[in-house]
Amino acid sequence: MSDTAPGPAPVRRELRLAVVSAGASDPSSTRMLADRTVAAAGRLAAAEGITLRVDVVELRELAQEITTAMTSQFLGEGLNAAVETLRTADGIVASTPVYKAGPSGLFSAFFQILDNDLLIAKPVVLAATAGTARHALVVDEQMRPVFAYLRTMTMPTSLFASTEDWTDPALSKRIERAARELVLQMDSGFERRVREESWGSYQHSFGSAGGTETGIELDSDLMRLAAGGQA
Amino acid sequence: MITTDLVPPRKGSTMQFGIFSVSDITRDPTTDHTPSEAERIKAAVAIATKAEEVGLDVFAIGEHHNPPFFSSAPTTLLAYIAAQTKNLVLSTATTLITTNDPVRIAEEYAMLQHLAGGRMDLMLGRGNTAPVYPWFGQDIRQSLPLGLENYNLLHRLWREDVVDWEGKFRTPLQGFTSTPRPLDDVPPFVWHGSIRTPEIAEQAAYYGDGFFANHIFWPKEHFMRLIRFYRQRYAHYGHGTEDQAIVGLGGQAFIAKNSQDAYTQFRPYFNEAPVYGHGPRLEDFAEQTPLSVGSPQEVIDKTLTFREHFGDYQRQLWLIDHAGLPLGTVLDQLELLGGEVVPVLRKEMAARRKAGVPDAPTHASRVKDKYGDAEPRQPRPNANRGDNVTGGSPYQDTDEGVRASLPEL
């Protein structure tokens, strides 16, 4: 599940990149789009003296656990491992096929069961594949709002590949562009600083970031009411 | 390997073991039989009396106000069971502190306390069935402040003869006396049940009450954090050390002579159970949650791990009668639980227990804490003034200084 993208020495430091792929087959064009983005990011990172450590979450392998979690709130072992992968990642490439003019249900379900605060300020490249170019806006119109809700830092370049794009050099350019945005954002320490300096200013609830969200806030009206005060 | 050198059941012992029921009336998936309400209510009494017979300490019943549940009036059921038993402690799982008027809770449970001779306590919960709130004139969006405020009032009603009170959610009270006063003027012990709300843990800690985590569905890490918070705050408010906080845990068990039989017999019920049915595999659920399925020894071993995660605790309740399990099976489960599991657990938990950890609170222990060897207070009302109230000092020994602002007559 883990490999290191090629890059020249000297290595100064390591960043973690997580791939979430909802591709239905193995290999899938959805995973391929993600892999090309990772490869581009690996090269760009290497040039900056950064080694990218890449972990892949194949949602296909978690399909049963995802539906179980949707219906019973019970997270299986594989899902818990995926959550940990995302929690510790410095950046994410999230890639899904388009079905019926929307992201794969598996993809949507996976992000719906994550704790609300898990991905705050994380850099994310959004990517989708489809059989026709008519689905091109799915990334911006349907995927972006989900990641806005999760308060991630989505990269300005969306990746979309329909059948004809795979032979078009323009796709490579867009991949390169998105990868650069991602590496710069990951390298900027933006997420870390937001979490260190401003974590408390986001709305949290108990368990909203898998237990890492925050200390329990005692200075609130409800806590005062709990301790015999007035509502 | 744990020895099976049994000790006899202890009454009012260090740690209490018992069962709790949510009062669901569920079709038995193996026979397609759905019990009638009458059948299930009688079964609840049979289960409770059997719990006493096999040496368990506690029977607790839930509160619901909609089908397919029967338990809308828990104190009535518990009072009946109290009359049929001698040692069993009757409790709830949970009493709704949101949609019930705290005045009615104070009255009903004080009455139960008298009739049960103190063999009762209660567990408060907020309830998460949205439609129930409007049926009782409440709003689920206000559930948490409503529950917190209601308990603040309930706590006073059981401790002050005369209460003047004004809050956000309920009609103000002027010169109100909740009757009957608690048995021996010692309020029923209260457990606060919560699975995700730090405010509830805070309230339990503030008042020095018990905290009950029904950790059935989620991984232990979640509850470890909440219980640690409760223990820290219990110590913060000066009730004792963190180890002395009063913790209860839920669980569920299905026991057979051997592991394979337990899985085979329980699987059809699990697979179609409300809440988690049609979801996780039984094996996964049993591995990752407190559900114990297996031989008595396996249930013992698993329950002993709870102590390792949450510290020494005072009360362990199991859910054993849900998901359509027929009465006969439940009674067999009780034989195994009371006969083979709990005696070993009593011994093993006691052997592992840290020094200074308090026993589970009982009415007797709380009377002793309050009065030592002195006689408990027995409130006797003053004479009716003719207007059906007895004034600011309603009892012969009520502090004369208590001057309630009574409503204008």
Short mmCIF file of C-alpha atoms in Angstrom, two decimals, chain B residues 8 41 58 66 96 120 130 147 157 165 170 185 191 196 213 219-220 253-254 262 267 276 281 310 341 367 395 408:
data_model
loop_
_atom_site.label_atom_id
_atom_site.label_comp_id
_atom_site.label_asym_id
_atom_site.label_seq_id
_atom_site.Cartn_x
_atom_site.Cartn_y
_atom_site.Cartn_z
CA PRO B 8 -21.25 -17.09 46.52
CA ILE B 41 -44.38 -7.07 29.58
CA VAL B 58 -29.40 -5.03 39.03
CA ASN B 66 -43.51 4.67 20.77
CA LEU B 96 -35.62 10.68 29.92
CA MET B 120 -33.48 1.45 43.29
CA ALA B 130 -36.74 13.14 17.50
CA GLY B 147 -31.58 17.98 30.02
CA LEU B 157 -36.15 18.87 44.45
CA TRP B 165 -36.97 27.95 40.96
CA ARG B 170 -40.16 25.01 32.62
CA ASP B 185 -34.26 11.84 53.18
CA TRP B 191 -26.23 7.70 36.96
CA ARG B 196 -20.66 11.30 23.34
CA ALA B 213 -21.17 4.67 29.29
CA PRO B 219 -14.53 1.61 19.72
CA LYS B 220 -13.26 1.79 23.28
CA ALA B 253 -23.51 -10.91 25.79
CA PHE B 254 -24.64 -14.16 24.27
CA ALA B 262 -22.95 -19.20 20.83
CA ARG B 267 -26.24 -15.02 14.51
CA TYR B 276 -26.74 -2.95 13.67
CA ARG B 281 -20.45 -9.35 10.41
CA PHE B 310 -11.69 2.14 31.89
CA VAL B 341 -19.93 -15.81 34.46
CA VAL B 367 -27.74 6.41 54.49
CA TYR B 395 -42.43 19.51 57.59
CA GLU B 408 -50.92 34.66 45.92
#
